[in-house]
XYZ file of C-alpha atoms in Angstrom:
757
model
C 198.094 73.287 69.959
C 197.576 76.471 72.247
C 198.946 78.347 69.159
C 196.344 76.561 66.399
C 193.676 76.184 69.287
C 193.122 79.919 69.581
C 194.073 80.661 65.406
C 190.710 78.548 65.224
C 188.836 80.047 67.479
C 190.031 83.607 65.806
C 188.629 81.976 62.097
C 185.607 80.987 64.015
C 184.931 84.499 65.429
C 185.140 86.430 61.994
C 182.620 83.619 60.994
C 179.428 84.519 63.017
C 180.736 89.242 61.947
C 177.855 89.364 59.152
C 180.587 92.228 58.055
C 183.352 89.526 57.508
C 180.693 88.215 55.228
C 180.281 91.091 53.076
C 183.180 92.263 53.006
C 184.049 88.622 51.885
C 181.175 88.697 48.892
C 182.022 92.625 47.936
C 185.632 90.960 47.647
C 183.892 87.936 45.414
C 181.856 89.882 43.780
C 184.828 92.265 43.052
C 186.568 89.338 42.343
C 183.961 87.653 40.187
C 182.973 91.072 37.526
C 186.755 91.933 37.069
C 187.246 88.074 35.943
C 183.923 88.357 34.341
C 183.729 91.238 31.470
C 187.664 90.706 31.096
C 185.831 87.389 29.447
C 183.026 89.323 28.111
C 185.063 92.192 27.005
C 187.858 89.344 25.043
C 184.469 86.809 23.898
C 183.102 91.028 21.967
C 186.640 91.391 20.212
C 186.436 87.212 19.388
C 182.356 87.902 17.362
C 183.754 91.320 15.714
C 186.338 89.888 14.428
C 184.612 87.040 13.018
C 182.049 89.018 12.306
C 183.588 90.893 9.871
C 186.488 88.134 8.615
C 182.961 86.079 7.537
C 181.830 89.221 5.137
C 185.270 89.103 3.960
C 185.352 84.910 2.820
C 181.098 86.035 1.392
C 183.150 88.943 -0.379
C 186.019 87.365 -1.843
C 183.781 84.434 -2.207
C 180.999 85.980 -4.540
C 184.119 88.383 -6.178
C 185.765 84.455 -7.372
C 182.224 83.647 -9.469
C 182.290 87.313 -10.564
C 185.874 86.750 -12.216
C 184.544 82.986 -13.407
C 182.093 84.917 -15.660
C 184.430 87.594 -16.906
C 187.040 84.795 -18.048
C 183.858 82.606 -18.912
C 182.606 85.102 -21.751
C 186.434 86.542 -22.402
C 187.292 82.570 -23.264
C 183.784 82.652 -25.693
C 186.566 85.538 -27.618
C 189.275 83.311 -28.188
C 188.697 80.923 -31.289
C 187.455 83.858 -32.802
C 191.211 85.044 -33.002
C 193.101 81.853 -33.090
C 190.471 80.900 -35.784
C 191.136 83.938 -38.275
C 193.148 86.985 -38.627
C 190.587 89.944 -38.486
C 192.670 92.169 -38.203
C 193.859 91.827 -41.744
C 189.677 91.233 -43.571
C 188.010 93.934 -45.406
C 185.669 95.570 -43.508
C 182.758 92.972 -45.723
C 184.449 89.924 -44.818
C 185.034 90.987 -41.225
C 181.713 92.025 -40.858
C 180.797 88.037 -41.823
C 182.852 86.864 -39.714
C 181.780 88.219 -36.897
C 178.379 87.629 -37.014
C 178.128 83.718 -38.204
C 180.130 84.373 -34.784
C 177.845 85.779 -33.061
C 175.505 82.890 -34.188
C 176.684 81.142 -31.825
C 178.730 82.562 -28.769
C 177.481 83.579 -25.337
C 173.396 83.545 -25.253
C 174.251 87.070 -22.495
C 176.699 88.308 -25.313
C 174.124 91.138 -27.082
C 176.967 91.451 -29.730
C 180.940 91.084 -30.980
C 182.671 94.128 -32.177
C 186.669 94.763 -33.369
C 187.177 97.678 -32.190
C 190.562 98.647 -34.324
C 193.995 101.433 -33.609
C 191.790 104.690 -33.810
C 188.890 103.096 -31.797
C 186.366 102.624 -34.664
C 183.969 99.584 -34.193
C 182.901 97.178 -36.655
C 179.471 95.053 -34.357
C 177.907 92.340 -36.035
C 175.122 93.002 -36.650
C 176.807 94.967 -39.693
C 177.595 98.630 -37.792
C 180.578 100.529 -37.532
C 180.989 104.082 -35.271
C 183.185 105.128 -33.840
C 184.024 105.090 -30.132
C 187.585 107.403 -29.773
C 185.289 109.751 -27.942
C 184.657 107.203 -25.255
C 186.908 104.462 -25.211
C 190.512 104.956 -26.129
C 192.067 102.507 -27.938
C 195.328 102.921 -25.452
C 192.563 102.781 -22.230
C 192.129 99.224 -24.145
C 195.714 97.545 -23.650
C 197.434 99.241 -20.640
C 195.334 97.616 -18.550
C 197.161 94.958 -16.622
C 194.969 92.596 -16.833
C 194.523 89.728 -19.630
C 191.537 91.308 -20.754
C 189.597 94.275 -20.072
C 186.599 95.340 -18.969
C 184.827 98.529 -19.632
C 182.985 100.577 -18.457
C 178.999 101.055 -17.601
C 178.561 102.720 -21.207
C 175.144 104.047 -22.212
C 174.932 102.063 -26.107
C 173.765 104.251 -29.390
C 170.401 102.564 -29.969
C 167.722 105.481 -30.644
C 165.444 103.945 -30.029
C 165.852 101.265 -27.064
C 169.132 102.344 -25.227
C 170.656 99.923 -22.806
C 173.251 100.566 -20.020
C 176.598 98.471 -21.545
C 179.547 97.340 -20.804
C 182.164 95.118 -22.429
C 185.101 92.331 -22.602
C 187.621 93.247 -24.631
C 190.764 90.719 -25.528
C 194.082 92.394 -27.973
C 194.447 90.922 -30.887
C 197.987 90.295 -32.150
C 199.598 90.419 -36.153
C 202.381 87.314 -36.846
C 204.778 89.834 -35.523
C 203.541 89.528 -32.199
C 202.549 93.333 -31.888
C 198.503 94.672 -30.766
C 196.941 96.224 -33.979
C 193.102 96.047 -31.962
C 191.147 94.812 -29.789
C 187.984 92.273 -30.323
C 184.733 92.338 -28.244
C 181.722 91.003 -26.554
C 179.117 93.721 -25.228
C 176.408 92.773 -22.305
C 173.503 94.115 -20.906
C 174.270 95.329 -17.354
C 171.051 93.345 -16.059
C 173.881 90.037 -17.815
C 175.435 90.591 -14.276
C 172.388 91.485 -12.372
C 170.718 88.364 -12.368
C 174.124 86.652 -11.634
C 173.814 88.679 -7.945
C 169.984 88.610 -7.618
C 171.146 84.448 -5.801
C 172.818 85.844 -3.210
C 171.411 85.385 0.489
C 172.836 87.957 2.623
C 169.453 87.454 4.983
C 167.397 90.245 6.108
C 170.299 92.642 5.980
C 173.082 94.043 4.462
C 173.285 94.847 0.672
C 175.053 94.165 -1.986
C 176.958 96.622 -4.022
C 179.318 95.856 -8.331
C 180.796 99.801 -9.166
C 184.061 99.855 -11.089
C 187.061 102.137 -10.164
C 185.490 105.142 -11.057
C 183.748 104.931 -8.220
C 180.631 104.398 -10.852
C 177.844 101.871 -10.387
C 176.598 99.217 -11.957
C 174.644 97.464 -9.519
C 172.686 99.297 -6.193
C 169.225 99.402 -4.680
C 168.273 102.738 -5.393
C 168.403 103.158 -9.257
C 169.314 106.563 -9.927
C 172.804 106.094 -8.736
C 173.340 103.422 -11.904
C 175.782 104.452 -13.772
C 176.743 107.514 -11.117
C 179.494 108.158 -8.494
C 178.071 108.788 -4.810
C 179.283 110.749 -2.091
C 177.394 110.795 1.721
C 175.370 113.912 2.252
C 176.599 114.075 6.027
C 179.936 116.586 6.495
C 181.414 113.514 8.614
C 181.581 110.911 5.491
C 181.505 113.065 3.365
C 185.715 112.359 1.762
C 184.221 108.127 1.634
C 182.669 109.214 -1.814
C 182.402 106.358 -4.359
C 185.781 107.150 -5.514
C 187.663 107.541 -3.438
C 186.397 103.657 -2.206
C 187.375 102.401 -5.444
C 191.107 103.497 -5.008
C 191.396 101.691 -1.553
C 192.703 97.655 -1.147
C 190.001 95.403 -0.211
C 188.997 96.031 3.427
C 186.421 97.695 5.669
C 184.977 101.062 5.720
C 182.598 102.875 8.314
C 180.896 105.583 6.039
C 176.981 106.364 4.870
C 174.913 104.621 2.483
C 172.669 107.974 0.433
C 169.460 106.429 3.438
C 171.422 109.123 5.448
C 171.790 105.836 8.180
C 175.633 104.607 8.952
C 176.859 101.530 7.316
C 180.072 98.608 7.533
C 181.255 99.357 3.984
C 182.933 95.539 3.141
C 185.194 95.917 -0.740
C 186.546 94.312 -2.209
C 188.256 94.447 -5.994
C 187.400 91.569 -8.332
C 190.298 89.426 -10.625
C 191.444 90.447 -14.325
C 188.921 93.690 -13.974
C 187.817 97.078 -12.928
C 185.137 96.417 -10.683
C 184.737 96.242 -6.842
C 182.792 94.366 -5.442
C 180.549 95.252 -1.845
C 178.858 94.735 0.652
C 176.910 97.037 3.072
C 175.750 95.735 6.838
C 174.164 98.309 9.293
C 176.267 99.529 11.618
C 173.283 98.906 14.550
C 173.992 95.637 13.950
C 177.306 96.420 15.606
C 176.330 98.779 18.276
C 173.436 96.140 19.226
C 176.676 93.837 19.700
C 177.938 95.883 22.301
C 174.830 96.964 23.993
C 174.450 93.441 24.567
C 177.526 92.881 25.996
C 177.162 95.648 28.276
C 173.476 94.614 29.505
C 174.870 91.637 29.686
C 177.625 92.856 32.519
C 175.498 94.711 34.208
C 173.177 92.311 34.388
C 175.534 90.244 35.898
C 177.106 92.478 38.581
C 172.849 92.562 39.891
C 172.625 89.037 40.272
C 176.050 88.351 42.134
C 175.209 91.050 44.501
C 171.831 89.841 44.975
C 172.651 86.185 44.960
C 174.747 83.452 47.177
C 178.397 82.237 45.517
C 176.148 79.349 44.427
C 173.757 81.166 42.021
C 177.157 83.227 41.022
C 179.030 80.158 39.870
C 175.512 79.444 37.945
C 175.127 83.008 36.689
C 178.752 82.085 34.576
C 177.417 78.487 33.562
C 174.457 80.399 31.783
C 177.462 83.580 30.523
C 178.521 80.768 29.338
C 176.379 79.719 27.144
C 174.989 82.867 26.253
C 178.613 83.881 24.995
C 178.722 80.183 22.658
C 174.987 80.683 21.843
C 175.983 83.432 20.298
C 179.601 82.852 18.382
C 177.200 79.998 16.729
C 176.207 82.979 13.820
C 179.706 82.623 12.934
C 181.671 79.497 13.710
C 178.407 76.902 11.971
C 177.408 76.746 9.191
C 173.140 77.641 8.879
C 172.037 75.058 6.668
C 174.719 71.746 7.428
C 175.789 72.652 11.194
C 178.959 71.845 10.335
C 182.040 74.612 10.830
C 182.173 77.736 8.406
C 185.879 77.848 6.466
C 187.321 80.532 8.731
C 186.284 78.310 12.251
C 187.421 75.068 9.798
C 190.499 76.844 9.528
C 191.195 78.144 12.818
C 190.566 74.244 14.089
C 192.479 72.831 11.976
C 194.826 74.770 12.390
C 195.407 74.374 16.188
C 194.981 70.580 15.901
C 197.983 70.647 13.103
C 200.177 72.595 15.559
C 199.768 69.972 18.641
C 201.125 66.997 16.633
C 203.728 68.305 15.017
C 205.065 64.882 14.609
C 201.812 64.038 13.046
C 200.515 62.679 9.560
C 196.865 64.932 8.284
C 194.906 64.401 5.120
C 192.734 67.275 3.592
C 190.252 67.049 1.196
C 188.339 69.237 -0.607
C 185.029 68.232 -2.382
C 182.855 70.440 -4.871
C 179.783 68.565 -6.891
C 180.509 68.877 -11.105
C 177.666 71.403 -12.164
C 176.606 72.613 -8.840
C 175.484 76.271 -11.434
C 173.623 73.617 -13.379
C 171.584 71.560 -10.753
C 171.477 75.404 -9.078
C 170.287 76.357 -12.358
C 167.922 73.841 -13.263
C 165.567 72.249 -9.738
C 165.925 75.249 -7.739
C 167.800 76.487 -4.646
C 165.735 75.050 -2.390
C 166.392 71.956 -3.869
C 170.167 72.027 -3.977
C 170.392 73.484 -0.920
C 168.396 69.692 0.243
C 171.202 68.296 -2.401
C 174.085 70.748 0.009
C 172.325 69.246 3.065
C 172.446 65.229 2.805
C 175.764 65.118 0.907
C 177.304 67.365 4.192
C 175.696 64.494 5.843
C 177.164 61.818 4.017
C 180.738 63.693 4.296
C 180.341 63.872 8.052
C 179.493 60.498 8.767
C 182.903 59.352 7.275
C 184.394 62.086 9.080
C 183.034 60.754 11.681
C 184.341 57.811 11.717
C 188.115 59.487 11.617
C 187.513 61.790 14.060
C 188.793 64.060 11.919
C 187.163 68.346 11.552
C 185.159 68.897 8.570
C 183.393 72.022 6.851
C 181.413 73.849 4.583
C 182.546 77.050 2.665
C 181.227 78.796 0.136
C 178.855 77.608 -2.137
C 178.960 73.602 -2.249
C 183.056 73.624 -1.237
C 183.041 71.657 1.661
C 186.756 71.107 4.175
C 188.228 68.170 5.498
C 191.330 67.762 7.320
C 192.078 64.143 9.752
C 194.440 62.186 11.224
C 196.847 59.590 9.746
C 199.415 56.650 10.308
C 199.469 56.067 7.098
C 199.009 58.359 3.666
C 199.158 55.113 1.538
C 196.363 53.155 4.584
C 194.573 56.662 4.137
C 193.554 57.256 0.154
C 192.770 52.814 -0.231
C 190.318 53.802 2.690
C 189.618 57.124 1.129
C 188.620 54.812 -2.592
C 186.758 52.509 -0.610
C 184.062 55.691 1.027
C 184.000 56.991 -2.200
C 183.322 53.410 -3.786
C 179.772 53.787 -1.330
C 179.655 57.586 -1.305
C 178.005 56.929 -5.777
C 176.759 54.022 -5.023
C 175.002 55.779 -2.792
C 173.780 59.185 -4.161
C 172.028 56.421 -6.765
C 168.912 56.498 -5.028
C 169.375 60.723 -4.539
C 166.298 62.402 -6.758
C 168.769 64.478 -7.930
C 171.708 63.450 -10.144
C 175.315 64.850 -9.571
C 179.010 63.585 -9.424
C 180.718 64.473 -6.332
C 185.174 65.379 -7.045
C 187.158 66.040 -4.665
C 191.429 68.062 -3.816
C 193.551 65.727 -1.621
C 196.555 66.855 -0.263
C 198.526 66.103 1.868
C 200.382 67.728 5.716
C 204.026 65.989 6.665
C 206.414 65.833 9.907
C 209.395 68.189 8.604
C 212.617 68.065 10.320
C 213.385 71.945 9.748
C 211.765 75.120 8.557
C 207.725 75.984 8.708
C 204.770 73.222 7.827
C 202.343 74.501 5.396
C 199.401 76.402 6.765
C 195.828 74.952 6.639
C 195.143 77.650 3.933
C 198.156 76.451 1.590
C 197.087 73.144 2.069
C 192.825 73.461 0.575
C 195.177 75.788 -2.315
C 197.262 72.713 -2.874
C 193.729 70.090 -3.390
C 191.552 72.845 -5.088
C 194.685 73.754 -7.961
C 194.588 69.333 -8.004
C 190.879 68.388 -8.352
C 190.714 71.923 -10.254
C 193.260 68.929 -13.452
C 190.551 66.660 -12.936
C 187.721 68.926 -14.628
C 186.949 67.320 -17.617
C 187.273 64.169 -16.656
C 184.068 62.392 -15.369
C 185.483 59.103 -14.855
C 188.463 60.610 -12.309
C 186.306 61.451 -9.110
C 189.658 62.494 -7.071
C 192.582 63.615 -7.664
C 196.073 63.831 -5.317
C 198.798 66.700 -5.590
C 202.106 66.121 -5.513
C 205.972 68.063 -7.482
C 205.043 65.285 -10.672
C 200.549 66.778 -10.654
C 202.471 70.458 -10.462
C 205.041 70.048 -12.827
C 203.016 67.617 -15.536
C 200.513 71.124 -14.948
C 203.585 74.060 -15.598
C 205.040 71.446 -18.734
C 200.255 71.499 -20.100
C 201.131 75.612 -20.001
C 204.815 74.821 -21.520
C 202.869 73.270 -24.730
C 199.811 76.118 -24.647
C 201.631 79.224 -25.076
C 204.386 77.657 -27.261
C 201.704 75.465 -29.831
C 201.722 78.552 -32.412
C 204.813 79.735 -32.927
C 205.909 75.802 -33.216
C 202.755 75.335 -35.485
C 204.554 77.637 -37.786
C 207.740 76.670 -36.784
C 207.317 73.303 -38.748
C 207.860 71.463 -35.553
C 204.949 69.640 -36.091
C 205.409 66.604 -39.012
C 203.953 63.420 -39.476
C 204.334 60.063 -39.784
C 202.464 57.623 -41.837
C 201.944 53.129 -40.477
C 201.626 51.054 -43.329
C 198.291 50.096 -43.116
C 198.616 45.222 -44.405
C 196.442 43.481 -46.193
C 196.381 39.859 -44.198
C 195.303 38.257 -47.409
C 198.487 39.088 -48.881
C 200.879 40.858 -45.785
C 201.191 43.598 -48.929
C 200.776 47.565 -47.839
C 196.841 48.656 -49.064
C 197.091 51.709 -46.887
C 198.801 53.922 -44.225
C 197.348 56.262 -41.424
C 198.960 59.906 -40.903
C 200.198 60.374 -37.108
C 201.631 63.912 -35.877
C 203.885 63.911 -33.893
C 206.085 68.118 -32.413
C 209.191 68.229 -31.943
C 209.893 70.696 -29.556
C 213.838 71.855 -30.094
C 212.654 73.088 -25.954
C 211.066 69.413 -24.866
C 212.165 67.974 -27.074
C 210.008 64.681 -28.767
C 206.903 64.648 -27.931
C 204.368 61.742 -27.979
C 200.946 62.561 -28.851
C 198.850 61.603 -25.512
C 200.663 64.539 -23.860
C 199.223 67.705 -26.936
C 196.026 66.619 -28.544
C 194.630 65.412 -24.772
C 195.121 69.675 -24.052
C 194.569 70.431 -27.455
C 191.366 68.600 -28.267
C 191.016 71.546 -24.896
C 191.789 74.328 -25.853
C 190.041 74.089 -29.780
C 193.832 74.039 -31.462
C 193.692 71.073 -32.385
C 191.702 72.093 -35.676
C 194.310 73.651 -36.714
C 196.511 70.913 -36.199
C 194.097 68.578 -38.288
C 194.376 70.747 -41.038
C 198.195 71.732 -41.225
C 198.124 67.929 -40.961
C 195.470 67.427 -44.219
C 197.802 69.691 -45.763
C 201.333 68.230 -44.611
C 199.891 64.949 -46.584
C 198.321 66.237 -49.716
C 201.473 68.219 -50.361
C 202.714 63.980 -50.015
C 200.870 61.446 -51.763
C 200.785 64.864 -54.967
C 204.293 64.424 -55.230
C 203.818 60.904 -55.479
C 201.695 61.025 -57.906
C 202.790 63.754 -60.451
C 206.757 61.142 -60.729
C 204.572 58.231 -61.555
C 205.645 56.439 -57.917
C 202.751 54.258 -56.442
C 200.790 55.283 -54.451
C 198.038 53.916 -52.016
C 195.710 55.772 -49.530
C 196.456 58.023 -46.687
C 194.009 58.429 -43.882
C 193.416 61.334 -42.202
C 191.871 62.062 -38.590
C 189.503 64.176 -37.687
C 189.418 65.405 -34.443
C 185.413 66.004 -32.183
C 186.312 69.323 -32.109
C 184.464 70.076 -35.807
C 181.702 69.489 -35.269
C 179.843 71.068 -38.026
C 179.878 69.267 -41.305
C 179.323 72.332 -44.182
C 182.154 74.972 -42.010
C 184.235 71.873 -42.251
C 183.722 70.628 -45.783
C 184.456 73.735 -46.956
C 187.676 74.251 -45.774
C 188.793 70.519 -46.455
C 188.144 71.044 -50.051
C 189.967 74.232 -50.112
C 192.837 72.864 -49.119
C 191.786 70.012 -50.781
C 191.924 71.611 -54.636
C 195.291 73.659 -54.178
C 196.258 69.661 -54.794
C 195.946 67.272 -58.598
C 195.029 64.322 -56.596
C 191.969 62.018 -56.718
C 189.115 61.889 -53.776
C 190.079 57.924 -53.492
C 193.433 58.101 -51.579
C 192.224 59.710 -49.338
C 189.887 58.611 -45.729
C 188.329 60.347 -43.677
C 188.378 58.519 -39.886
C 185.742 59.913 -37.417
C 185.795 59.226 -34.148
C 182.787 57.180 -32.610
C 183.806 58.699 -29.293
C 183.050 61.766 -30.370
C 180.718 64.769 -28.586
C 178.113 65.057 -31.583
C 175.261 62.533 -31.679
C 174.361 60.553 -34.823
C 172.938 62.997 -36.966
C 175.730 65.429 -37.204
C 178.077 62.391 -37.460
C 175.550 60.891 -40.872
C 175.866 64.872 -41.700
C 179.570 64.392 -42.201
C 180.390 61.399 -43.596
C 177.744 61.729 -46.429
C 180.114 64.363 -47.483
C 182.740 63.543 -47.895
C 180.502 59.963 -49.635
C 178.985 63.161 -51.932
C 182.780 64.396 -52.710
C 184.821 60.709 -53.122
C 186.739 60.091 -49.918
C 186.189 57.213 -48.275
C 185.182 56.872 -44.328
C 186.307 54.620 -41.536
C 184.471 55.280 -37.916
C 188.268 54.962 -35.721
C 189.254 53.761 -32.188
C 185.489 51.710 -33.096
C 184.180 49.492 -29.248
C 186.209 52.161 -27.234
C 182.268 54.384 -27.051
C 179.755 54.480 -25.579
C 176.943 53.315 -28.340
C 175.316 51.168 -29.357
C 176.187 48.291 -32.686
C 172.702 50.212 -34.352
C 174.593 53.144 -34.900
C 176.804 51.711 -37.421
C 173.306 51.275 -39.719
C 172.980 54.609 -38.728
C 175.953 56.232 -40.591
C 176.727 55.076 -42.970
C 181.154 54.177 -43.033
C 182.895 52.321 -44.974
C 185.048 51.453 -42.751
C 185.568 50.480 -38.939
C 188.655 50.225 -37.196
C 188.720 48.410 -34.504
C 190.100 49.952 -31.356
C 193.517 48.103 -29.546
C 191.139 47.157 -26.749
C 189.567 44.613 -27.919
C 193.366 42.229 -28.506
C 195.374 43.899 -25.207
C 192.743 42.554 -23.098
C 191.659 39.634 -24.975
C 195.615 38.561 -25.358
C 197.042 36.932 -22.495
C 200.794 36.127 -21.338
C 201.217 33.467 -23.194
C 200.309 34.706 -26.295
C 197.401 33.191 -26.915
C 193.658 34.476 -27.466
C 190.798 34.474 -24.890
C 188.813 32.308 -25.349
C 185.259 34.758 -24.945
C 187.032 37.525 -26.255
C 187.827 35.888 -28.747
C 183.840 35.005 -30.127
C 182.871 38.328 -28.868
C 185.520 39.322 -31.432
C 185.121 37.440 -33.469
C 180.949 38.078 -34.083
C 181.670 41.904 -34.265
C 184.000 40.943 -37.542
C 180.666 39.062 -39.001
C 178.269 41.666 -38.309
C 180.285 44.467 -39.961
C 180.824 41.859 -43.077
C 177.250 41.474 -42.798
C 176.769 45.039 -43.350
C 179.973 45.383 -45.812
C 181.975 47.220 -43.662
C 185.924 46.731 -44.331
C 187.677 45.780 -41.339
C 191.107 47.151 -39.907
C 192.544 46.226 -36.174
C 195.135 48.655 -35.166
C 197.373 47.693 -32.917
C 198.233 44.209 -34.347
C 201.326 43.406 -31.944
C 202.141 39.192 -32.658
C 202.033 36.273 -34.370
C 199.379 34.518 -32.424
C 197.508 38.367 -32.970
C 197.778 38.096 -36.672
C 196.545 34.676 -37.603
C 193.296 34.794 -34.811
C 192.767 37.749 -37.535
C 193.095 35.909 -41.174
C 191.636 32.881 -39.306
C 188.620 35.554 -38.366
C 188.779 36.644 -41.801
C 189.476 40.237 -40.829
C 190.506 42.488 -43.822
C 193.588 44.298 -42.790
C 195.624 44.793 -39.661
C 198.126 48.156 -38.107
C 200.699 47.431 -35.425
C 204.380 46.887 -34.177
C 203.687 44.220 -35.922
C 204.627 44.660 -40.628
C 206.087 48.521 -39.194
C 206.802 51.042 -36.584
C 205.389 54.957 -37.808
C 208.011 55.910 -40.664
C 208.782 59.063 -42.111
C 208.040 59.910 -45.583
C 211.277 58.205 -47.016
C 211.021 55.440 -45.031
C 207.331 54.520 -45.901
C 208.060 55.081 -49.776
C 210.854 52.511 -49.176
C 208.932 50.604 -47.061
C 206.153 49.777 -49.886
C 208.797 49.548 -52.375
C 209.700 46.043 -50.106
C 206.395 45.292 -49.660
């Protein structure tokens, strides 16, 4: 007890000594100053890293946007290559084809042209010029890209020369050798207009240059078409040519005004262009200065204040740091996480829960570019904010993370207990979302890609960036289908897409090798039950993939335009068959052929159709052309097709009638001869016991009566049961087609079937 008493007495004595408190305060101040300086230093480093990362993401996003424009321009050239063998044409024929294609080419193109191996260029306006002095053919075909983007050149117009660049795509002959290039010229103002909407705040500027350092876009108009070398000896080696040879990154240099800048640059995919953003280096210096001032201020406060005030100061510092970092962590428009912060937080959440399941959703808006162009940036921003609130409401209910990326892209990361339950809940939410957005002033339609993060027994799990890539890939598969709002990423999806790519890469060779063949499905008169016609149906027997169903390649061919080539291939096969039967005095019935929805120019279609038909000595009443109700064409165009076919003596049928969205009034506008009712009428109306639903039966009967009143023949597809046959007989349908009577047959089998029926 004596020892303890003396000990406390000593402490009490020391507490009265002011030097003791001064020493303690100095030690505390020194400790806190050291700790605070370390925190500030780490915070400063983090802020700078976020600063660099944010500009890198911005640059990457706009690089992809420019790349999209280049690919779009290149895509407008592909139909010329697929539809015409321009390398075999005379110069007059070539000019005529280029002029015709230019009338419906991308409106941004100034002209179309064809370049041969000698760099002789034939333009769509009819003039021919030798460009070997500025553009080598070997240069065009040697670039390691699917297509070639030229340097900036001045047009050779005498009155009004312009700065232009060109998009060029190699042209192959039948042997697969490159014999020329098809191209289109664009004014530099086209790309300049793409970047005009870019908002970099009050500071920063965006430039575009080629791989030789020549500027396409620059705030100083005198540098357009030229390279740049800084004036100061400090940066004289960091020329625009030097930067063009560097990988994507960041460098400090000097702009033409002599100001020191941070220059961020990124190579645009599929081209020799580099996109750059320059921001004053003084911005970073201000960040350094802010942190230095903050440190000195805090030390002074520590000296003048008590420990309580010191603690309060630490709280203030924490608030200051959080506000400083907010500019790079929080999206200023929506107050959601930026993509960089979203990826960081989501990755941490996944690492803390290695045995948990997660759902990652990427969302964007269909046709957002159209909305932005037609309603303006302010309205587009309001729409983004509205959608962000709708998505954020779902995320809050599920305690997840949400962030915004480039433009209209949103990312969601949610921990789930069951994938199936989570998808079911997402479907309900999507229905609610679609109902909510109906009340918004501007019609818009979100689409979603979904990927999954599952526990793994061994090896690393996918990163958040991997999941975003998977979700984005899934979403890209539904861009052409307005009826599908979301897609799930899985191995089957990847396999299906790879299969589509294989089909697309082999379609031309398959056509040349005769892998496509025609089957004939009989049409039966319901009164006599005799064959009165047949529909020609195309199939593909691939040596590598086997026998392919039409739904495996027809939709793909409709999207890429190859269906038009296949249509004319089928027409020739059918005409050959009819001609053979007639020339050998065998009995023959009319054959109907399908005209795909991709044919949008009646006069052009008729010219090519008749050029094949006239090769054979067959009457036009032996051919029926089936047009689709679900066509992209308007009623006027469909009517023009029908009138032109009637003028030549062909019969016209409307295929899949009732499956589209047109009104019955359409029947009075388009004078078709035959209505083919879609099989879905019977499928949806037939019960398990084979009976026809009474309500559906009355509706179908009313359609048949209406068709009779309009003097149109009627035929039902997909007839498979005896009950369906009896029902259609009772309502006086004219013809049927389906497995009840016969599957599609080869030529030989169809001839035998006709003899028997």
